[in-house]
Amino acid sequence: MQIQGYFDLRFEAVKEAFAALFEDPQERGAALCVKVGGETVIDLWAGVMDKDGRQAWHSDTIANLFSCTKPFAAVVILQLVGEGKLDLDAPVARYWPEFAAAGKERISVRHLLCHQAGLPALHQMLPAEALYDWQTMTSALAAEEPWWPLGEGHGYAPITYGWLVGELIRRVEGRGPGESIAARIARPLGLDFHVGLADSEFDRVAHIARGKGNLGDAAAQRLLRVMMSEPAAMSTRSFTNPPSIMTSTNKPEWRRMQQPAANGHGNARSLAGFYAGLLDGSLLESELLGEMTRQHSLGEDKTLLTRTRFGLGCMLDQADVANATYGIGPRAFGHPGAGGSSGFADPDRDLAFGFVTNNLGPFVLMDPRAQKLAQEIADCI
């Protein structure tokens, strides 16, 4: 496999580890970017981007990054907090009055960001086309009764996070959440990152495909068992209501919409650049970054059925949990995306990391491919 791009010679072992990914015949395409102290030390890509395996992954190839998108939305919220336009501990209903329905009047902005609001899914099934109707989804969530009482734990919101946080941004900013992310983060930092992709960019989007034959770790298998056997379970509904969630990745409608939980499109450079921007103070004042990366939720996740640890819109490292460590340092923070893409920062090393793949693995939290690359980087440093 021919590896394209650049690497600092100190990180030759990382380049070799990246090349080794492609020894798996199912591997399709991937990119890796690492910045240390704001300087790019690794910027690599390889493999194929199209469905049939004929088109090479290029320097400007972008892919759906799934939940790697969530911290971008959280940073917009925290910027609004810093500007005095939002209060983390104010009820969401102060900005979105309809949200107070069904006993949600005490749910705060903070609760949304750290997955404590009890809204990871909708109880009543919606039609597949509802996925693309912002008003339908936000109205349903405003009317929804929480799945558990406030204060009784947390449960990851894989997709509803995007409508909950996105509607808050829309109400305060008067524009779509993707437009806010572009104006506040992507354009100022020069990131090739989009939440709501223009049709003119479609030809450089990698086709996402799911790997076969790998059942994943115990956490993945536990979640899969529930999803296969309990259609009305909260965990199942969080990924399958509307039923189009799991089958929309490569569709034009999915690429176009502004869903800041799961449909950001970008490359490894955009992830590393985002986290470098957090580390150098370009995006948030240190006090707000401290709030984002402070532990808010820890323990058994009611949705993912494994232990998770969250700050505000980001997943914090659990060094002692094999499927929940970024693999580089105990203070690392960031977010994995479904199937393997990952972005994070390690403040102790002033390191920003981005890994993007179009071959979806079966893991619930961290993908072993990204973990292995991160461990190689730590060894090199």
PDB file of C-alpha atoms in Angstrom, residues 55-207:
ATOM      1  CA  GLN A  55     -10.625   5.831  -6.822  1.00  0.00           C
ATOM      2  CA  ALA A  56      -7.646   6.688  -4.638  1.00  0.00           C
ATOM      3  CA  TRP A  57      -8.014   8.558  -1.351  1.00  0.00           C
ATOM      4  CA  HIS A  58      -6.632  12.041  -2.052  1.00  0.00           C
ATOM      5  CA  SER A  59      -5.173  14.822   0.037  1.00  0.00           C
ATOM      6  CA  ASP A  60      -8.539  16.630  -0.034  1.00  0.00           C
ATOM      7  CA  THR A  61     -10.813  13.586   0.485  1.00  0.00           C
ATOM      8  CA  ILE A  62     -13.363  14.146   3.243  1.00  0.00           C
ATOM      9  CA  ALA A  63     -15.627  11.691   5.036  1.00  0.00           C
ATOM     10  CA  ASN A  64     -18.606  11.598   7.353  1.00  0.00           C
ATOM     11  CA  LEU A  65     -17.057  11.850  10.829  1.00  0.00           C
ATOM     12  CA  PHE A  66     -20.199  10.864  12.750  1.00  0.00           C
ATOM     13  CA  SER A  67     -19.915  11.753  16.459  1.00  0.00           C
ATOM     14  CA  CYS A  68     -16.542  13.447  16.056  1.00  0.00           C
ATOM     15  CA  THR A  69     -18.920  16.329  15.178  1.00  0.00           C
ATOM     16  CA  LYS A  70     -20.337  16.715  18.702  1.00  0.00           C
ATOM     17  CA  PRO A  71     -17.471  18.731  20.266  1.00  0.00           C
ATOM     18  CA  PHE A  72     -17.736  21.312  17.457  1.00  0.00           C
ATOM     19  CA  ALA A  73     -21.351  21.989  18.474  1.00  0.00           C
ATOM     20  CA  ALA A  74     -20.383  22.084  22.149  1.00  0.00           C
ATOM     21  CA  VAL A  75     -17.704  24.704  21.434  1.00  0.00           C
ATOM     22  CA  VAL A  76     -20.302  26.932  19.737  1.00  0.00           C
ATOM     23  CA  ILE A  77     -22.474  26.644  22.867  1.00  0.00           C
ATOM     24  CA  LEU A  78     -19.517  27.496  25.117  1.00  0.00           C
ATOM     25  CA  GLN A  79     -18.590  30.472  22.945  1.00  0.00           C
ATOM     26  CA  LEU A  80     -22.162  31.721  23.363  1.00  0.00           C
ATOM     27  CA  VAL A  81     -21.780  31.241  27.115  1.00  0.00           C
ATOM     28  CA  GLY A  82     -18.580  33.300  27.010  1.00  0.00           C
ATOM     29  CA  GLU A  83     -20.437  36.046  25.133  1.00  0.00           C
ATOM     30  CA  GLY A  84     -23.195  36.115  27.759  1.00  0.00           C
ATOM     31  CA  LYS A  85     -25.840  34.858  25.314  1.00  0.00           C
ATOM     32  CA  LEU A  86     -26.318  31.512  27.081  1.00  0.00           C
ATOM     33  CA  ASP A  87     -26.043  30.341  30.676  1.00  0.00           C
ATOM     34  CA  LEU A  88     -24.903  26.750  31.214  1.00  0.00           C
ATOM     35  CA  ASP A  89     -27.094  26.341  34.274  1.00  0.00           C
ATOM     36  CA  ALA A  90     -30.182  28.068  32.915  1.00  0.00           C
ATOM     37  CA  PRO A  91     -33.131  25.871  31.932  1.00  0.00           C
ATOM     38  CA  VAL A  92     -33.157  25.021  28.248  1.00  0.00           C
ATOM     39  CA  ALA A  93     -36.763  26.297  28.290  1.00  0.00           C
ATOM     40  CA  ARG A  94     -35.521  29.865  28.882  1.00  0.00           C
ATOM     41  CA  TYR A  95     -34.321  29.833  25.258  1.00  0.00           C
ATOM     42  CA  TRP A  96     -36.732  27.216  23.885  1.00  0.00           C
ATOM     43  CA  PRO A  97     -40.042  27.594  25.792  1.00  0.00           C
ATOM     44  CA  GLU A  98     -41.752  24.537  24.254  1.00  0.00           C
ATOM     45  CA  PHE A  99     -39.013  22.354  25.738  1.00  0.00           C
ATOM     46  CA  ALA A 100     -40.497  22.667  29.244  1.00  0.00           C
ATOM     47  CA  ALA A 101     -43.255  20.153  28.352  1.00  0.00           C
ATOM     48  CA  ALA A 102     -43.492  16.699  29.971  1.00  0.00           C
ATOM     49  CA  GLY A 103     -41.529  17.592  33.096  1.00  0.00           C
ATOM     50  CA  LYS A 104     -38.415  19.026  31.420  1.00  0.00           C
ATOM     51  CA  GLU A 105     -38.567  22.500  32.942  1.00  0.00           C
ATOM     52  CA  ARG A 106     -35.490  21.857  35.154  1.00  0.00           C
ATOM     53  CA  ILE A 107     -33.255  20.433  32.431  1.00  0.00           C
ATOM     54  CA  SER A 108     -30.369  22.833  31.876  1.00  0.00           C
ATOM     55  CA  VAL A 109     -28.048  23.562  28.983  1.00  0.00           C
ATOM     56  CA  ARG A 110     -25.325  21.760  30.942  1.00  0.00           C
ATOM     57  CA  HIS A 111     -27.498  18.626  31.242  1.00  0.00           C
ATOM     58  CA  LEU A 112     -27.845  18.480  27.439  1.00  0.00           C
ATOM     59  CA  LEU A 113     -24.104  18.733  26.891  1.00  0.00           C
ATOM     60  CA  CYS A 114     -23.127  15.992  29.360  1.00  0.00           C
ATOM     61  CA  HIS A 115     -25.876  13.514  28.365  1.00  0.00           C
ATOM     62  CA  GLN A 116     -27.849  13.750  31.622  1.00  0.00           C
ATOM     63  CA  ALA A 117     -31.088  15.134  30.151  1.00  0.00           C
ATOM     64  CA  GLY A 118     -32.728  11.726  29.658  1.00  0.00           C
ATOM     65  CA  LEU A 119     -33.427  12.316  25.947  1.00  0.00           C
ATOM     66  CA  PRO A 120     -31.219   9.920  23.986  1.00  0.00           C
ATOM     67  CA  ALA A 121     -34.185   8.644  21.992  1.00  0.00           C
ATOM     68  CA  LEU A 122     -37.844   9.184  21.141  1.00  0.00           C
ATOM     69  CA  HIS A 123     -40.415   6.742  22.548  1.00  0.00           C
ATOM     70  CA  GLN A 124     -42.813   6.799  19.594  1.00  0.00           C
ATOM     71  CA  MET A 125     -41.505   5.616  16.236  1.00  0.00           C
ATOM     72  CA  LEU A 126     -41.311   8.243  13.517  1.00  0.00           C
ATOM     73  CA  PRO A 127     -41.293   7.655   9.744  1.00  0.00           C
ATOM     74  CA  ALA A 128     -37.943   7.373   7.996  1.00  0.00           C
ATOM     75  CA  GLU A 129     -38.332  10.748   6.257  1.00  0.00           C
ATOM     76  CA  ALA A 130     -38.639  12.559   9.617  1.00  0.00           C
ATOM     77  CA  LEU A 131     -34.848  12.324   9.920  1.00  0.00           C
ATOM     78  CA  TYR A 132     -34.505  15.168   7.412  1.00  0.00           C
ATOM     79  CA  ASP A 133     -37.247  17.386   8.837  1.00  0.00           C
ATOM     80  CA  TRP A 134     -35.719  19.648  11.478  1.00  0.00           C
ATOM     81  CA  GLN A 135     -39.067  20.949  12.718  1.00  0.00           C
ATOM     82  CA  THR A 136     -40.525  17.457  13.112  1.00  0.00           C
ATOM     83  CA  MET A 137     -37.536  16.255  15.133  1.00  0.00           C
ATOM     84  CA  THR A 138     -37.202  19.293  17.402  1.00  0.00           C
ATOM     85  CA  SER A 139     -40.958  19.413  18.049  1.00  0.00           C
ATOM     86  CA  ALA A 140     -40.953  15.718  18.957  1.00  0.00           C
ATOM     87  CA  LEU A 141     -38.062  16.230  21.385  1.00  0.00           C
ATOM     88  CA  ALA A 142     -39.697  19.302  22.918  1.00  0.00           C
ATOM     89  CA  ALA A 143     -42.794  17.207  23.660  1.00  0.00           C
ATOM     90  CA  GLU A 144     -40.854  14.107  24.786  1.00  0.00           C
ATOM     91  CA  GLU A 145     -40.894  12.788  28.342  1.00  0.00           C
ATOM     92  CA  PRO A 146     -37.399  11.943  29.665  1.00  0.00           C
ATOM     93  CA  TRP A 147     -36.497   8.260  29.916  1.00  0.00           C
ATOM     94  CA  TRP A 148     -35.245   8.704  33.514  1.00  0.00           C
ATOM     95  CA  PRO A 149     -35.570  11.314  36.272  1.00  0.00           C
ATOM     96  CA  LEU A 150     -33.077  14.172  36.291  1.00  0.00           C
ATOM     97  CA  GLY A 151     -30.126  13.414  38.539  1.00  0.00           C
ATOM     98  CA  GLU A 152     -30.284   9.647  38.110  1.00  0.00           C
ATOM     99  CA  GLY A 153     -27.363   9.056  35.798  1.00  0.00           C
ATOM    100  CA  HIS A 154     -26.501   9.630  32.166  1.00  0.00           C
ATOM    101  CA  GLY A 155     -27.124   8.049  28.790  1.00  0.00           C
ATOM    102  CA  TYR A 156     -25.364   8.988  25.583  1.00  0.00           C
ATOM    103  CA  ALA A 157     -27.547  10.690  22.962  1.00  0.00           C
ATOM    104  CA  PRO A 158     -26.078   9.436  19.659  1.00  0.00           C
ATOM    105  CA  ILE A 159     -28.273  11.527  17.340  1.00  0.00           C
ATOM    106  CA  THR A 160     -30.831  13.475  19.396  1.00  0.00           C
ATOM    107  CA  TYR A 161     -27.901  15.521  20.750  1.00  0.00           C
ATOM    108  CA  GLY A 162     -27.734  17.211  17.348  1.00  0.00           C
ATOM    109  CA  TRP A 163     -31.328  18.447  17.400  1.00  0.00           C
ATOM    110  CA  LEU A 164     -31.241  19.372  21.087  1.00  0.00           C
ATOM    111  CA  VAL A 165     -28.003  21.341  20.975  1.00  0.00           C
ATOM    112  CA  GLY A 166     -28.568  22.469  17.392  1.00  0.00           C
ATOM    113  CA  GLU A 167     -31.988  23.945  18.154  1.00  0.00           C
ATOM    114  CA  LEU A 168     -30.506  25.807  21.112  1.00  0.00           C
ATOM    115  CA  ILE A 169     -27.860  27.287  18.806  1.00  0.00           C
ATOM    116  CA  ARG A 170     -30.499  28.118  16.191  1.00  0.00           C
ATOM    117  CA  ARG A 171     -32.736  29.900  18.715  1.00  0.00           C
ATOM    118  CA  VAL A 172     -29.892  31.994  20.135  1.00  0.00           C
ATOM    119  CA  GLU A 173     -27.949  32.647  16.910  1.00  0.00           C
ATOM    120  CA  GLY A 174     -30.811  32.796  14.402  1.00  0.00           C
ATOM    121  CA  ARG A 175     -28.996  30.497  11.980  1.00  0.00           C
ATOM    122  CA  GLY A 176     -28.470  26.781  11.482  1.00  0.00           C
ATOM    123  CA  PRO A 177     -25.938  25.018  13.705  1.00  0.00           C
ATOM    124  CA  GLY A 178     -23.805  24.104  10.699  1.00  0.00           C
ATOM    125  CA  GLU A 179     -23.653  27.759   9.696  1.00  0.00           C
ATOM    126  CA  SER A 180     -22.577  28.686  13.229  1.00  0.00           C
ATOM    127  CA  ILE A 181     -19.866  25.999  13.248  1.00  0.00           C
ATOM    128  CA  ALA A 182     -18.595  27.260   9.882  1.00  0.00           C
ATOM    129  CA  ALA A 183     -18.584  30.913  10.963  1.00  0.00           C
ATOM    130  CA  ARG A 184     -17.149  30.396  14.443  1.00  0.00           C
ATOM    131  CA  ILE A 185     -14.771  27.455  13.992  1.00  0.00           C
ATOM    132  CA  ALA A 186     -14.127  26.150  10.476  1.00  0.00           C
ATOM    133  CA  ARG A 187     -13.543  29.430   8.614  1.00  0.00           C
ATOM    134  CA  PRO A 188     -11.481  31.197  11.321  1.00  0.00           C
ATOM    135  CA  LEU A 189      -9.175  28.168  11.663  1.00  0.00           C
ATOM    136  CA  GLY A 190      -9.181  27.297   7.947  1.00  0.00           C
ATOM    137  CA  LEU A 191     -10.612  23.830   8.563  1.00  0.00           C
ATOM    138  CA  ASP A 192     -12.048  21.690   5.770  1.00  0.00           C
ATOM    139  CA  PHE A 193     -15.021  20.782   7.977  1.00  0.00           C
ATOM    140  CA  HIS A 194     -18.718  21.004   7.089  1.00  0.00           C
ATOM    141  CA  VAL A 195     -22.005  20.370   8.888  1.00  0.00           C
ATOM    142  CA  GLY A 196     -24.348  20.744   5.937  1.00  0.00           C
ATOM    143  CA  LEU A 197     -22.264  19.918   2.893  1.00  0.00           C
ATOM    144  CA  ALA A 198     -22.677  21.765  -0.419  1.00  0.00           C
ATOM    145  CA  ASP A 199     -23.507  19.544  -3.402  1.00  0.00           C
ATOM    146  CA  SER A 200     -20.389  20.863  -5.120  1.00  0.00           C
ATOM    147  CA  GLU A 201     -18.267  19.003  -2.545  1.00  0.00           C
ATOM    148  CA  PHE A 202     -19.910  15.597  -2.970  1.00  0.00           C
ATOM    149  CA  ASP A 203     -17.362  14.260  -5.453  1.00  0.00           C
ATOM    150  CA  ARG A 204     -14.614  14.259  -2.833  1.00  0.00           C
ATOM    151  CA  VAL A 205     -16.599  12.490  -0.087  1.00  0.00           C
ATOM    152  CA  ALA A 206     -15.432   8.983   0.736  1.00  0.00           C
ATOM    153  CA  HIS A 207     -18.045   6.230   0.481  1.00  0.00           C
TER     154      HIS A 207
END
